[in-house]
CSV table of C-alpha atoms and ligand atoms in Angstrom, one decimal:
chain,number,residue,atom,x,y,z
A,21,MET,CA,-81.8,-73.4,-158.3
A,22,VAL,CA,-82.9,-70.4,-160.3
A,23,ASP,CA,-81.5,-70.8,-163.8
A,24,THR,CA,-84.0,-69.3,-166.2
A,25,ILE,CA,-85.5,-65.9,-165.7
A,26,ALA,CA,-88.3,-64.2,-167.4
A,27,ILE,CA,-88.0,-60.5,-167.4
A,28,THR,CA,-90.2,-57.5,-168.5
A,29,GLY,CA,-89.0,-54.0,-169.1
A,30,ALA,CA,-85.5,-55.0,-170.3
A,31,THR,CA,-85.5,-52.1,-172.8
A,32,GLY,CA,-85.9,-49.6,-170.0
A,33,PHE,CA,-83.5,-47.9,-167.6
A,34,VAL,CA,-83.9,-50.3,-164.6
A,35,GLY,CA,-84.7,-53.4,-166.6
A,36,ALA,CA,-81.7,-53.1,-168.9
A,37,GLU,CA,-79.4,-52.8,-166.0
A,38,VAL,CA,-81.0,-55.8,-164.2
A,39,ALA,CA,-80.8,-57.9,-167.4
A,40,GLN,CA,-77.2,-56.9,-168.0
A,41,ARG,CA,-76.4,-58.0,-164.4
A,42,LEU,CA,-78.1,-61.4,-165.0
A,43,THR,CA,-76.2,-61.8,-168.3
A,44,THR,CA,-72.9,-61.3,-166.4
A,45,ALA,CA,-74.1,-63.8,-163.7
A,46,GLY,CA,-74.6,-66.4,-166.5
A,47,LYS,CA,-78.4,-66.7,-166.1
A,48,ARG,CA,-80.6,-67.8,-168.9
A,49,ILE,CA,-82.9,-64.9,-169.8
A,50,GLN,CA,-86.2,-64.7,-171.5
A,51,ALA,CA,-87.1,-61.1,-172.1
A,52,LEU,CA,-90.3,-59.5,-173.2
A,53,ILE,CA,-90.0,-56.9,-176.0
A,54,ARG,CA,-92.7,-54.8,-177.7
A,55,PRO,CA,-92.5,-55.0,-181.5
A,56,GLU,CA,-92.3,-51.2,-181.7
A,57,SER,CA,-89.3,-51.3,-179.4
A,58,LEU,CA,-87.2,-53.9,-181.3
A,59,ARG,CA,-84.6,-51.2,-182.2
A,60,LYS,CA,-84.1,-50.5,-178.5
A,61,LYS,CA,-82.8,-54.1,-177.8
A,62,PRO,CA,-79.7,-53.6,-175.7
A,63,ALA,CA,-76.6,-55.2,-177.4
A,64,ASP,CA,-75.0,-56.3,-174.1
A,65,ILE,CA,-77.9,-58.5,-173.0
A,66,ALA,CA,-77.9,-62.1,-174.0
A,67,ALA,CA,-81.5,-63.1,-174.0
A,68,ASN,CA,-84.2,-65.0,-175.8
A,69,TRP,CA,-86.4,-62.0,-176.8
A,70,ILE,CA,-90.1,-62.7,-176.8
A,71,GLU,CA,-92.1,-60.3,-178.9
A,72,GLY,CA,-95.3,-59.2,-177.2
A,73,SER,CA,-96.7,-56.9,-174.5
A,74,LEU,CA,-98.4,-56.9,-171.1
A,75,ASP,CA,-101.7,-56.7,-172.9
A,76,ASP,CA,-101.1,-59.9,-174.8
A,77,LEU,CA,-101.6,-63.0,-172.6
A,78,PRO,CA,-100.3,-65.6,-175.2
A,79,SER,CA,-97.0,-63.7,-175.4
A,80,LEU,CA,-96.7,-63.6,-171.6
A,81,ARG,CA,-97.4,-67.4,-171.5
A,82,LEU,CA,-94.4,-67.9,-173.9
A,83,LEU,CA,-92.3,-65.5,-171.8
A,84,VAL,CA,-92.8,-67.4,-168.5
A,85,GLU,CA,-92.6,-70.9,-170.1
A,86,GLY,CA,-89.8,-72.8,-168.3
A,87,ALA,CA,-88.8,-69.9,-166.2
A,88,ASP,CA,-87.8,-70.5,-162.5
A,89,ALA,CA,-88.4,-66.8,-161.7
A,90,VAL,CA,-90.2,-63.8,-163.1
A,91,ILE,CA,-88.9,-60.3,-162.7
A,92,HIS,CA,-91.4,-57.5,-163.5
A,93,CYS,CA,-89.4,-54.4,-164.3
A,94,ALA,CA,-91.8,-53.0,-166.9
A,95,GLY,CA,-93.8,-50.1,-165.8
A,96,ALA,CA,-95.4,-46.9,-167.0
A,97,VAL,CA,-93.6,-44.0,-165.4
A,98,ARG,CA,-95.2,-41.2,-167.4
A,99,GLY,CA,-98.8,-40.6,-168.5
A,100,ALA,CA,-101.8,-38.3,-168.6
A,101,THR,CA,-104.5,-40.5,-167.0
A,102,LEU,CA,-104.8,-43.1,-164.4
A,103,ASP,CA,-105.7,-45.6,-167.1
A,104,GLN,CA,-102.4,-45.0,-168.9
A,105,PHE,CA,-100.5,-45.9,-165.7
A,106,ARG,CA,-102.7,-48.9,-164.9
A,107,ARG,CA,-102.1,-50.4,-168.3
A,108,ALA,CA,-98.7,-51.6,-167.3
A,109,ASN,CA,-98.6,-51.1,-163.6
A,110,SER,CA,-101.7,-53.1,-162.5
A,111,LYS,CA,-103.7,-54.5,-165.5
A,112,GLY,CA,-100.6,-55.6,-167.4
A,113,LEU,CA,-99.1,-57.0,-164.2
A,114,ALA,CA,-102.4,-59.0,-163.6
A,115,HIS,CA,-101.9,-60.6,-167.0
A,116,LEU,CA,-98.3,-61.5,-166.2
A,117,ILE,CA,-99.3,-63.0,-162.8
A,118,ARG,CA,-102.1,-65.0,-164.5
A,119,ALA,CA,-99.6,-66.4,-167.0
A,120,ALA,CA,-97.2,-67.4,-164.2
A,121,VAL,CA,-99.9,-68.8,-161.8
A,122,ASP,CA,-101.3,-70.9,-164.6
A,123,ARG,CA,-98.1,-72.8,-165.0
A,124,GLN,CA,-98.0,-76.3,-163.4
A,125,ARG,CA,-95.1,-75.3,-161.3
A,126,SER,CA,-95.3,-71.6,-160.5
A,127,PRO,CA,-92.0,-69.6,-160.8
A,128,ARG,CA,-91.1,-67.2,-158.0
A,129,PHE,CA,-92.1,-63.6,-158.7
A,130,LEU,CA,-90.4,-60.3,-158.1
A,131,LEU,CA,-92.3,-57.0,-158.6
A,132,ILE,CA,-90.2,-53.9,-159.0
A,133,SER,CA,-92.7,-51.5,-157.5
A,134,SER,CA,-91.7,-48.0,-156.2
A,135,LEU,CA,-91.4,-46.1,-152.9
A,136,SER,CA,-94.1,-43.9,-154.3
A,137,ALA,CA,-96.6,-46.7,-153.5
A,138,ARG,CA,-96.2,-45.6,-149.9
A,139,GLU,CA,-98.1,-42.4,-150.8
A,140,PRO,CA,-100.8,-43.5,-153.3
A,141,HIS,CA,-102.8,-40.4,-152.9
A,142,LEU,CA,-100.1,-38.2,-154.5
A,143,SER,CA,-100.4,-39.1,-158.1
A,144,HIS,CA,-101.8,-41.5,-160.7
A,145,TYR,CA,-98.4,-43.1,-160.9
A,146,ALA,CA,-98.2,-43.7,-157.2
A,147,ALA,CA,-101.8,-45.0,-157.1
A,148,SER,CA,-101.1,-47.5,-159.9
A,149,LYS,CA,-98.0,-48.8,-158.3
A,150,ARG,CA,-99.9,-49.4,-155.0
A,151,GLU,CA,-102.7,-51.0,-157.0
A,152,GLY,CA,-100.1,-53.3,-158.6
A,153,GLU,CA,-98.8,-54.4,-155.3
A,154,ARG,CA,-102.4,-55.3,-154.2
A,155,VAL,CA,-103.0,-57.2,-157.4
A,156,LEU,CA,-99.9,-59.3,-156.8
A,157,ALA,CA,-100.8,-60.0,-153.2
A,158,GLY,CA,-104.4,-60.9,-154.2
A,159,GLN,CA,-103.9,-62.9,-157.3
A,160,SER,CA,-100.7,-64.8,-156.7
A,161,GLY,CA,-102.3,-67.9,-155.2
A,162,ARG,CA,-99.5,-70.1,-153.9
A,163,MET,CA,-96.8,-68.5,-156.1
A,164,PRO,CA,-94.0,-67.1,-153.9
A,165,TRP,CA,-93.5,-63.4,-154.4
A,166,THR,CA,-91.5,-60.4,-153.3
A,167,ILE,CA,-92.1,-56.7,-153.8
A,168,TYR,CA,-89.2,-54.3,-154.0
A,169,ARG,CA,-89.9,-50.6,-153.5
A,170,PRO,CA,-86.8,-48.7,-154.8
A,171,CYS,CA,-86.5,-45.0,-154.0
A,172,ALA,CA,-85.3,-42.7,-156.8
A,173,VAL,CA,-82.9,-44.6,-159.0
A,174,TYR,CA,-80.0,-42.9,-160.8
A,175,GLY,CA,-77.3,-43.9,-163.2
A,176,PRO,CA,-76.5,-43.7,-166.9
A,177,GLY,CA,-79.6,-44.1,-168.9
A,178,ASP,CA,-81.9,-42.5,-166.4
A,179,ARG,CA,-84.3,-39.9,-167.8
A,180,GLU,CA,-85.4,-38.2,-164.6
A,181,ILE,CA,-82.4,-37.3,-162.4
A,182,LEU,CA,-79.6,-37.4,-165.1
A,183,PRO,CA,-81.0,-34.3,-166.9
A,184,VAL,CA,-80.6,-32.4,-163.5
A,185,PHE,CA,-76.9,-33.6,-163.2
A,186,LYS,CA,-76.4,-32.4,-166.8
A,187,TRP,CA,-77.7,-29.0,-165.8
A,188,MET,CA,-75.3,-28.9,-162.9
A,189,ALA,CA,-72.4,-29.8,-165.2
A,190,ASN,CA,-73.4,-26.6,-167.0
A,191,GLY,CA,-73.2,-24.6,-163.8
A,192,VAL,CA,-77.0,-24.4,-163.0
A,193,ALA,CA,-79.0,-26.3,-160.4
A,194,PRO,CA,-82.8,-25.9,-160.5
A,195,VAL,CA,-84.2,-26.3,-157.0
A,196,LEU,CA,-87.9,-26.8,-156.6
A,197,GLY,CA,-89.4,-24.8,-153.7
A,198,SER,CA,-87.2,-24.7,-150.6
A,199,GLY,CA,-85.2,-27.8,-151.7
A,200,ASN,CA,-85.3,-29.0,-148.1
A,201,GLY,CA,-87.4,-32.1,-148.7
A,202,ARG,CA,-85.5,-35.3,-148.1
A,203,PHE,CA,-85.3,-38.3,-150.3
A,204,SER,CA,-83.3,-41.5,-150.6
A,205,LEU,CA,-81.4,-42.5,-153.7
A,206,ILE,CA,-80.0,-45.7,-155.1
A,207,PHE,CA,-77.4,-46.3,-157.8
A,208,VAL,CA,-78.9,-48.5,-160.5
A,209,LYS,CA,-76.2,-51.1,-160.3
A,210,ASP,CA,-76.9,-51.6,-156.6
A,211,LEU,CA,-80.6,-52.2,-157.4
A,212,ALA,CA,-79.5,-54.8,-160.1
A,213,ASP,CA,-77.3,-56.4,-157.4
A,214,ALA,CA,-80.3,-56.6,-155.1
A,215,VAL,CA,-82.3,-58.4,-157.8
A,216,ASN,CA,-79.5,-60.8,-158.5
A,217,ASN,CA,-79.2,-61.5,-154.7
A,218,TRP,CA,-83.0,-62.3,-154.6
A,219,LEU,CA,-82.4,-64.9,-157.3
A,220,ASP,CA,-79.5,-66.4,-155.4
A,221,GLN,CA,-81.5,-67.0,-152.3
A,222,ASP,CA,-82.7,-70.6,-151.7
A,223,CYS,CA,-86.2,-69.4,-151.2
A,224,CYS,CA,-87.9,-66.2,-151.9
A,225,HIS,CA,-88.2,-63.8,-149.0
A,226,SER,CA,-91.8,-62.8,-149.2
A,227,GLY,CA,-92.9,-59.3,-148.3
A,228,THR,CA,-92.5,-55.7,-149.3
A,229,TYR,CA,-89.1,-54.1,-149.0
A,230,GLU,CA,-87.7,-50.6,-149.5
A,231,LEU,CA,-84.3,-50.1,-151.0
A,232,HIS,CA,-81.8,-47.2,-151.0
A,233,ASP,CA,-78.1,-46.6,-151.0
A,234,GLY,CA,-77.8,-46.9,-147.2
A,235,HIS,CA,-77.2,-43.2,-146.5
A,236,PRO,CA,-79.1,-42.6,-143.3
A,237,GLY,CA,-81.7,-39.8,-143.5
A,238,GLY,CA,-81.4,-39.5,-147.3
A,239,TYR,CA,-80.4,-36.3,-149.1
A,240,SER,CA,-81.8,-32.9,-149.8
A,241,TRP,CA,-81.2,-31.2,-153.1
A,242,HIS,CA,-78.7,-29.0,-151.3
A,243,ASP,CA,-76.8,-32.1,-150.3
A,244,VAL,CA,-76.8,-33.3,-153.9
A,245,ILE,CA,-75.5,-30.0,-155.2
A,246,GLY,CA,-72.8,-30.0,-152.5
A,247,THR,CA,-71.7,-33.5,-153.5
A,248,PHE,CA,-71.6,-32.4,-157.2
A,249,ARG,CA,-69.5,-29.3,-156.4
A,250,ARG,CA,-67.0,-31.3,-154.3
A,251,LEU,CA,-66.7,-33.9,-157.1
A,252,ARG,CA,-66.3,-31.5,-160.1
A,253,SER,CA,-65.0,-28.4,-158.3
A,254,ASN,CA,-67.2,-26.3,-160.7
A,255,ALA,CA,-69.4,-23.5,-159.5
A,256,VAL,CA,-73.1,-24.4,-159.5
A,257,ILE,CA,-75.6,-21.6,-159.2
A,258,ARG,CA,-78.9,-22.6,-157.5
A,259,ILE,CA,-82.0,-21.3,-159.2
A,260,ARG,CA,-85.0,-21.5,-157.0
A,261,ILE,CA,-88.1,-22.4,-159.0
A,262,PRO,CA,-91.3,-21.4,-157.2
A,263,LEU,CA,-93.6,-24.3,-156.7
A,264,VAL,CA,-96.6,-22.3,-157.9
A,265,LEU,CA,-94.9,-21.7,-161.3
A,266,VAL,CA,-94.0,-25.4,-161.7
A,267,LYS,CA,-97.6,-26.4,-160.8
A,268,MET,CA,-98.9,-24.0,-163.5
A,269,VAL,CA,-96.5,-25.4,-166.2
A,270,ALA,CA,-97.5,-28.9,-165.1
A,271,ARG,CA,-101.2,-28.2,-165.6
A,272,VAL,CA,-100.6,-26.7,-169.1
A,273,ASN,CA,-98.4,-29.7,-170.0
A,274,LEU,CA,-101.0,-32.2,-168.9
A,275,LEU,CA,-103.7,-30.4,-170.9
A,276,THR,CA,-101.4,-30.3,-174.0
A,277,ALA,CA,-100.6,-34.0,-173.5
A,278,ARG,CA,-104.3,-34.9,-173.4
A,279,ILE,CA,-104.9,-32.9,-176.6
A,280,LEU,CA,-101.9,-34.1,-178.5
A,281,GLY,CA,-101.9,-37.6,-177.1
A,282,TYR,CA,-98.4,-37.9,-175.7
A,283,ALA,CA,-97.4,-39.3,-172.3
A,284,PRO,CA,-96.2,-36.4,-170.1
A,285,MET,CA,-93.6,-36.6,-167.3
A,286,LEU,CA,-94.3,-33.2,-165.7
A,287,THR,CA,-97.9,-33.3,-164.4
A,288,PRO,CA,-99.6,-31.9,-161.3
A,289,GLY,CA,-99.2,-35.4,-159.7
A,290,LYS,CA,-95.5,-35.5,-160.5
A,291,VAL,CA,-95.1,-32.1,-158.8
A,292,ARG,CA,-96.9,-33.4,-155.7
A,293,GLU,CA,-94.4,-36.3,-155.7
A,294,LEU,CA,-91.4,-34.0,-156.2
A,295,SER,CA,-92.5,-31.6,-153.4
A,296,HIS,CA,-93.4,-34.4,-150.9
A,297,PRO,CA,-91.1,-33.7,-147.9
A,298,ASP,CA,-90.2,-37.3,-147.0
A,299,TRP,CA,-89.0,-39.9,-149.4
A,300,VAL,CA,-86.5,-41.3,-147.0
A,301,CYS,CA,-86.4,-45.1,-146.7
A,302,ASP,CA,-84.6,-47.9,-144.9
A,303,ASN,CA,-82.9,-51.1,-146.0
A,304,ALA,CA,-83.0,-52.8,-142.6
A,305,SER,CA,-85.7,-55.4,-143.3
A,306,LEU,CA,-84.3,-56.3,-146.7
A,307,SER,CA,-80.8,-56.7,-145.4
A,308,SER,CA,-81.9,-58.9,-142.5
A,309,ALA,CA,-84.1,-61.0,-144.8
A,310,SER,CA,-81.5,-61.5,-147.6
A,311,GLY,CA,-78.1,-60.2,-146.5
A,312,TRP,CA,-78.0,-57.7,-149.4
A,313,LEU,CA,-76.2,-54.5,-148.7
A,314,PRO,CA,-75.8,-51.5,-151.1
A,315,LYS,CA,-72.2,-50.6,-152.1
A,316,VAL,CA,-72.4,-47.3,-153.9
A,317,LEU,CA,-73.0,-44.0,-152.1
A,318,LEU,CA,-73.8,-40.8,-153.9
A,319,PRO,CA,-70.2,-39.4,-154.5
A,320,GLU,CA,-69.1,-42.7,-156.1
A,321,GLY,CA,-72.4,-43.3,-158.0
A,322,LEU,CA,-72.4,-39.7,-159.3
A,323,LYS,CA,-68.8,-40.0,-160.4
A,324,ARG,CA,-69.5,-43.3,-162.3
A,325,THR,CA,-72.7,-41.8,-163.9
A,326,LEU,CA,-70.9,-38.7,-165.1
A,327,ASN,CA,-67.9,-40.6,-166.4
A,328,GLN,CA,-70.1,-43.1,-168.2
A,329,VAL,CA,-72.2,-40.5,-170.0
A,330,GLY,CA,-69.1,-38.4,-170.7
A,331,ILE,CA,-69.9,-35.2,-168.8
B,422,NAP,N1,-86.4,-44.9,-162.5
B,422,NAP,C1,-86.7,-44.8,-161.2
B,422,NAP,O1,-86.2,-43.9,-160.5
B,422,NAP,C2,-87.6,-45.8,-160.5
B,422,NAP,C3,-87.7,-45.7,-159.1
B,422,NAP,C4,-88.6,-46.6,-158.5
B,422,NAP,C5,-89.2,-47.6,-159.2
B,422,NAP,N2,-89.1,-47.6,-160.6
B,422,NAP,C6,-89.8,-48.7,-161.3
B,422,NAP,O2,-89.0,-49.4,-162.1
B,422,NAP,C7,-89.7,-49.8,-163.3
B,422,NAP,C8,-88.9,-49.4,-164.5
B,422,NAP,O3,-88.7,-48.0,-164.5
B,422,NAP,P1,-87.7,-47.3,-165.6
B,422,NAP,O4,-87.2,-46.0,-164.9
B,422,NAP,O5,-86.7,-48.3,-166.0
B,422,NAP,O6,-88.7,-46.9,-166.7
B,422,NAP,P2,-88.4,-46.9,-168.3
B,422,NAP,O7,-87.0,-46.6,-168.6
B,422,NAP,O8,-89.5,-46.0,-168.9
B,422,NAP,O9,-88.7,-48.3,-168.8
B,422,NAP,C9,-90.0,-48.9,-168.8
B,422,NAP,C10,-90.0,-50.3,-169.3
B,422,NAP,O10,-91.3,-50.8,-169.3
B,422,NAP,C11,-91.7,-51.3,-170.6
B,422,NAP,N3,-93.2,-51.2,-170.7
B,422,NAP,C12,-94.0,-50.1,-170.4
B,422,NAP,N4,-95.2,-50.4,-170.7
B,422,NAP,C13,-95.3,-51.6,-171.2
B,422,NAP,C14,-96.3,-52.5,-171.7
B,422,NAP,N5,-97.6,-52.1,-171.8
B,422,NAP,N6,-95.9,-53.7,-172.2
B,422,NAP,C15,-94.6,-54.1,-172.2
B,422,NAP,N7,-93.6,-53.4,-171.7
B,422,NAP,C16,-93.9,-52.1,-171.2
B,422,NAP,C17,-91.0,-50.3,-171.5
B,422,NAP,O11,-91.0,-50.9,-172.8
B,422,NAP,P3,-90.7,-50.1,-174.1
B,422,NAP,O12,-89.2,-49.9,-174.3
B,422,NAP,O13,-91.3,-50.9,-175.2
B,422,NAP,O14,-91.4,-48.7,-173.9
B,422,NAP,C18,-89.6,-50.3,-170.8
B,422,NAP,O15,-88.9,-51.4,-171.1
B,422,NAP,C19,-91.1,-49.1,-163.3
B,422,NAP,O16,-92.0,-50.1,-162.8
B,422,NAP,C20,-90.9,-48.0,-162.2
B,422,NAP,O17,-92.1,-47.9,-161.5
B,422,NAP,C21,-88.3,-46.8,-161.2
């Protein structure tokens, strides 16, 4: 029986939703929090907050103490160098695995990886996520583990897709290149449900699983804009942004970030991810291993997201 869960990343978009879901399910939560992020502690999560970080092994030992399961939602999603991504996505993960494996009775371990790990050559982010998966497979010993590879996650609190929805609410949709590339999406609450379902299984279904909202063949940006228009009945003008221009801006942004020392989102690697033609995935193996099925398709998820953020 999985009663006590250690979680990382509970101050972030995905982790906060997962921790909220576990709070609702009545689970006991031990959540890692960085001292500099104490002000971000979400009020609706009932947890024993452990101050520390993925660089700090003693705090990770405290975090996993007495836990039946560990859920690693923390991750670096922006950065200027491979090392900045590795810090959380592979090196930090290795510390967390070490803390878990060193316990007399190892907890089960769920890594929230990313569909981008399927294409590690595209960006430092994608490479670090794939590296993290390898670290888990190589260093877990007899600890049972599962890897989830969600596609693009959206919902209130997201910082990547939500800004585009906000643009659309103002009547403008930026479309990168042809906009014909296809990608899967998942509403954040469905992802949190999948994590809760993993905890409710008698044993941990080991392996690597992709997750999306179940819409076959995914979406293109034109589909997303069409869904938005039907939902809001407001005119949305498509503005096509040439790839070459975005690549240039990304290069300048990366250079500026390296000089000024901030973690950039728009980098040449991110542009390669965004312009990759196929980010479509499939739930079949996860559903047959666990019985989990997504519930929220884009029209419903978009409606709930816009309502919740008040646009
Ligand atoms: N969002 C998506 O569309 C998406 C899709 C697929 C996979 N994922 C994966 O889901 C995970 C969470 O993504 P997100 O969108 O929720 O990102 P996010 O909002 O930026 O949250 C990242 C979380 O990780 C924590 N973190 C980062 N570095 C850390 C470190 N060195 N030590 C301790 N905590 C650290 C952050 O803590 P602070 O609050 O202290 O910064 C925050 O809680 C990532 O692993 C990402 O790869 C996300």
